[in-house]
Amino acid sequence: QRSYSVGSTFDFNAHLFPLSASANDPLYLSLDPTTTRGPSFQNLEKQKSITYFNGLSLVVGLQIGSGIFSSPAQVNSSAGSPGAALLIWLLSGILAWTGASSYIELGGAIPLSGGAQAYLQHIFGDLPAFLFAWVAIMVMRPGSSAIISIIAGEYLGSVFWGALAEDSDPPPQVAVKALALLCLWGITILNCLSTKAGTRAGDVFLMIKLVSLIAITVIGIVVAVTGFSVKDGGPSNEWKTGNWFKGSSRDPGAYAVALYAGLWAFDGWDNVNYITGEMKNPSRDLPRVIHSAMPLVIVCYLLANISYFFVLPSSVIASSTTVAVRFGTTVFGSVGGILFALAVSISCVGALNATTFTSGRLVYVAGKQGYLPKLFGKLGVRFSRSSGRAGGEDQGATLKVPIFGTAYTRTPIYAMLLNAVLTSFFTVIGSFEALVAFYGVAGYSFYFLTVLGLIVLRYREPDLPRPYRCWIITPIVFCCVSLFLVSRGVFGAPIQTAGVVVFVLIGVVVFWVRVGPPKSLKRLGGKLRFWKKGRKEEGWSAVGEAR
Ligand code: ARG
């Protein structure tokens, strides 16, 4: 059994060993890939506790968040007609599925925790992996969590401020952000206290979300079938009489906007890849998780959208950013509005729970890799009631929760706290639109690079064991679409794009400081030296590979 010491004598290269081992390497083959390949999760991996249902709950729990309850407006107003909007929803789901399928292949071939960080490191080396970790940890994960918590805060705020009717004043921004922070820290503390508490809560949130979506579907069908008369405009009946494709937009740019809104609602399909190393049986369960989560979510979203059309006129759907609440008030009056607003905020809190769980682990892996200070790669704290002393003694230290007396837990506390602090920062200062645009450009750039890596890996290491192989068209389609989305983002949001570029450049500097000059530069340096000396023994490859 190979073990990795993480401590003061941190050797970055030793940690990279398993990743550079090739399939022909006897050591590599003799190791059980699911337990010993990789530096990540020295302790967490040993727990190997993630089952199929936990994985499913992490993926579906993050996917169903804010999008299905608030994106329909954007999809509808851009697509122009109910039929076109439904097609966009279907298309977004299938595209997300192509990305997720590509990630299954990667997760099977490189069964490490950390998601794209592990894949990029194996395929393209340390610098791209570091840059992904850097951007994901500092901006993408906390930024997207901030978006979700702000939406949770808005819905909760409108319940407390009695501001559910479309024409009433929205709750004050301070209140929205305070509620957002409350949700965020509640979820973070829960997950710090116990992994089980986090996953259990996730399951409960997921049930509530699924029940809400089923309720929307059933209510829609009842309204459609019985012609049940409702106040506030009543069922549109538009779906009976109208042509579902009348008014469809002819502008490709509008479809890009719609697609982007749809993809946000399906985003989160890579959530389980962050913890593949912790799964009991990744090569069996990873495909099962994705291939059950994706159709489930696609069907739920399509049914919910059809239901919206049964109850509300499409012009209302296109102009209301709180479709679900509008749906509730239309059918049941203000009580319905309150119930649906609560359901949406619970859905967002559930997504926050699912993303907090994996963000914590992403930071933790980066801490272990040496990308971040090693404190972040530690588990738990020892807190004893008698001495009242708290400290991160060693990474095996447990957190003893005084009120529960005998509850001992191990969670990546420092990692989750870093994530929560950054998320709070974005929640407080971030403008919603800026966060969404930044997330789009950065997120799809890395999705593109990672899935491109799958294609590269097929050529470079054809014999690498791949428990799951996707159809080669799948990554190609996904790459084309993500490239298209990134290019739209670049032109649509030049300022945020510049922000992404600057942030990545800062990342290069940080990499240099923490890890050393990037290999390509070292190789170049070595080459120059080689030319100067003109001696083969000191050739560049020896210098370049020395590290
Ligand atoms: N699909 C989620 C929603 O509708 C958003 C997921 C954001 N992605 C993430 N990795 N946090 O709210």
PDB file of N, CA, C and O and ligand atoms in Angstrom, residues 62-63 65-67 141 144 148 264-267 355 439, ligand 1:
ATOM      1  N   LEU A  62     -28.020  19.400  -6.828  1.00  0.00           N
ATOM      2  CA  LEU A  62     -27.440  20.668  -7.287  1.00  0.00           C
ATOM      3  C   LEU A  62     -28.126  21.144  -8.570  1.00  0.00           C
ATOM      4  O   LEU A  62     -28.347  22.338  -8.759  1.00  0.00           O
ATOM      5  N   GLN A  63     -28.474  20.198  -9.430  1.00  0.00           N
ATOM      6  CA  GLN A  63     -29.106  20.614 -10.693  1.00  0.00           C
ATOM      7  C   GLN A  63     -30.425  21.334 -10.442  1.00  0.00           C
ATOM      8  O   GLN A  63     -30.672  22.413 -10.973  1.00  0.00           O
ATOM      9  N   GLY A  65     -32.155  23.646  -8.690  1.00  0.00           N
ATOM     10  CA  GLY A  65     -31.859  24.680  -7.710  1.00  0.00           C
ATOM     11  C   GLY A  65     -32.785  25.852  -7.984  1.00  0.00           C
ATOM     12  O   GLY A  65     -33.978  25.816  -7.681  1.00  0.00           O
ATOM     13  N   SER A  66     -32.219  26.877  -8.598  1.00  0.00           N
ATOM     14  CA  SER A  66     -33.011  28.068  -8.885  1.00  0.00           C
ATOM     15  C   SER A  66     -33.591  28.037 -10.289  1.00  0.00           C
ATOM     16  O   SER A  66     -34.655  28.594 -10.556  1.00  0.00           O
ATOM     17  N   GLY A  67     -32.855  27.390 -11.202  1.00  0.00           N
ATOM     18  CA  GLY A  67     -33.129  27.553 -12.625  1.00  0.00           C
ATOM     19  C   GLY A  67     -34.525  27.225 -13.077  1.00  0.00           C
ATOM     20  O   GLY A  67     -35.161  28.027 -13.765  1.00  0.00           O
ATOM     21  N   ARG A 141     -16.930  28.346  -8.000  1.00  0.00           N
ATOM     22  CA  ARG A 141     -17.803  27.666  -7.028  1.00  0.00           C
ATOM     23  C   ARG A 141     -18.432  28.684  -6.072  1.00  0.00           C
ATOM     24  O   ARG A 141     -19.652  28.691  -5.910  1.00  0.00           O
ATOM     25  N   SER A 144     -21.023  30.833  -8.005  1.00  0.00           N
ATOM     26  CA  SER A 144     -22.307  30.193  -8.306  1.00  0.00           C
ATOM     27  C   SER A 144     -23.103  29.958  -7.024  1.00  0.00           C
ATOM     28  O   SER A 144     -24.331  30.080  -7.028  1.00  0.00           O
ATOM     29  N   ILE A 148     -26.932  31.356  -6.154  1.00  0.00           N
ATOM     30  CA  ILE A 148     -28.018  30.536  -5.622  1.00  0.00           C
ATOM     31  C   ILE A 148     -28.494  31.086  -4.276  1.00  0.00           C
ATOM     32  O   ILE A 148     -29.692  31.154  -4.004  1.00  0.00           O
ATOM     33  N   TRP A 264     -27.934  26.683 -17.414  1.00  0.00           N
ATOM     34  CA  TRP A 264     -27.744  27.022 -15.994  1.00  0.00           C
ATOM     35  C   TRP A 264     -28.630  26.114 -15.129  1.00  0.00           C
ATOM     36  O   TRP A 264     -28.212  25.610 -14.092  1.00  0.00           O
ATOM     37  N   ALA A 265     -29.862  25.899 -15.584  1.00  0.00           N
ATOM     38  CA  ALA A 265     -30.772  25.065 -14.800  1.00  0.00           C
ATOM     39  C   ALA A 265     -30.283  23.622 -14.726  1.00  0.00           C
ATOM     40  O   ALA A 265     -30.564  22.914 -13.767  1.00  0.00           O
ATOM     41  N   PHE A 266     -29.559  23.165 -15.763  1.00  0.00           N
ATOM     42  CA  PHE A 266     -29.044  21.788 -15.734  1.00  0.00           C
ATOM     43  C   PHE A 266     -27.629  21.725 -15.157  1.00  0.00           C
ATOM     44  O   PHE A 266     -27.084  20.644 -14.973  1.00  0.00           O
ATOM     45  N   ASP A 267     -27.014  22.858 -14.911  1.00  0.00           N
ATOM     46  CA  ASP A 267     -25.629  22.852 -14.451  1.00  0.00           C
ATOM     47  C   ASP A 267     -25.530  22.160 -13.088  1.00  0.00           C
ATOM     48  O   ASP A 267     -26.483  22.164 -12.298  1.00  0.00           O
ATOM     49  N   THR A 355     -23.646  21.859  -3.321  1.00  0.00           N
ATOM     50  CA  THR A 355     -22.432  22.475  -3.857  1.00  0.00           C
ATOM     51  C   THR A 355     -21.420  22.717  -2.732  1.00  0.00           C
ATOM     52  O   THR A 355     -20.218  22.590  -2.925  1.00  0.00           O
ATOM     53  N   TYR A 439     -19.305  33.426 -14.496  1.00  0.00           N
ATOM     54  CA  TYR A 439     -19.434  31.981 -14.333  1.00  0.00           C
ATOM     55  C   TYR A 439     -19.543  31.307 -15.706  1.00  0.00           C
ATOM     56  O   TYR A 439     -18.933  30.261 -15.946  1.00  0.00           O
TER      57      TYR A 439
HETATM   58  N1  ARG B   1     -28.579  24.160 -11.743  1.00  0.00           N
HETATM   59  C1  ARG B   1     -28.464  25.012 -10.620  1.00  0.00           C
HETATM   60  C2  ARG B   1     -29.657  25.911 -10.508  1.00  0.00           C
HETATM   61  O1  ARG B   1     -30.563  25.810 -11.255  1.00  0.00           O
HETATM   62  C3  ARG B   1     -27.206  25.823 -10.671  1.00  0.00           C
HETATM   63  C4  ARG B   1     -25.950  25.040 -10.494  1.00  0.00           C
HETATM   64  C5  ARG B   1     -24.744  25.901 -10.420  1.00  0.00           C
HETATM   65  N2  ARG B   1     -23.550  25.135 -10.542  1.00  0.00           N
HETATM   66  C6  ARG B   1     -22.678  24.933  -9.581  1.00  0.00           C
HETATM   67  N3  ARG B   1     -21.655  24.195  -9.821  1.00  0.00           N
HETATM   68  N4  ARG B   1     -22.844  25.453  -8.412  1.00  0.00           N
HETATM   69  O2  ARG B   1     -29.726  26.724  -9.640  1.00  0.00           O
END
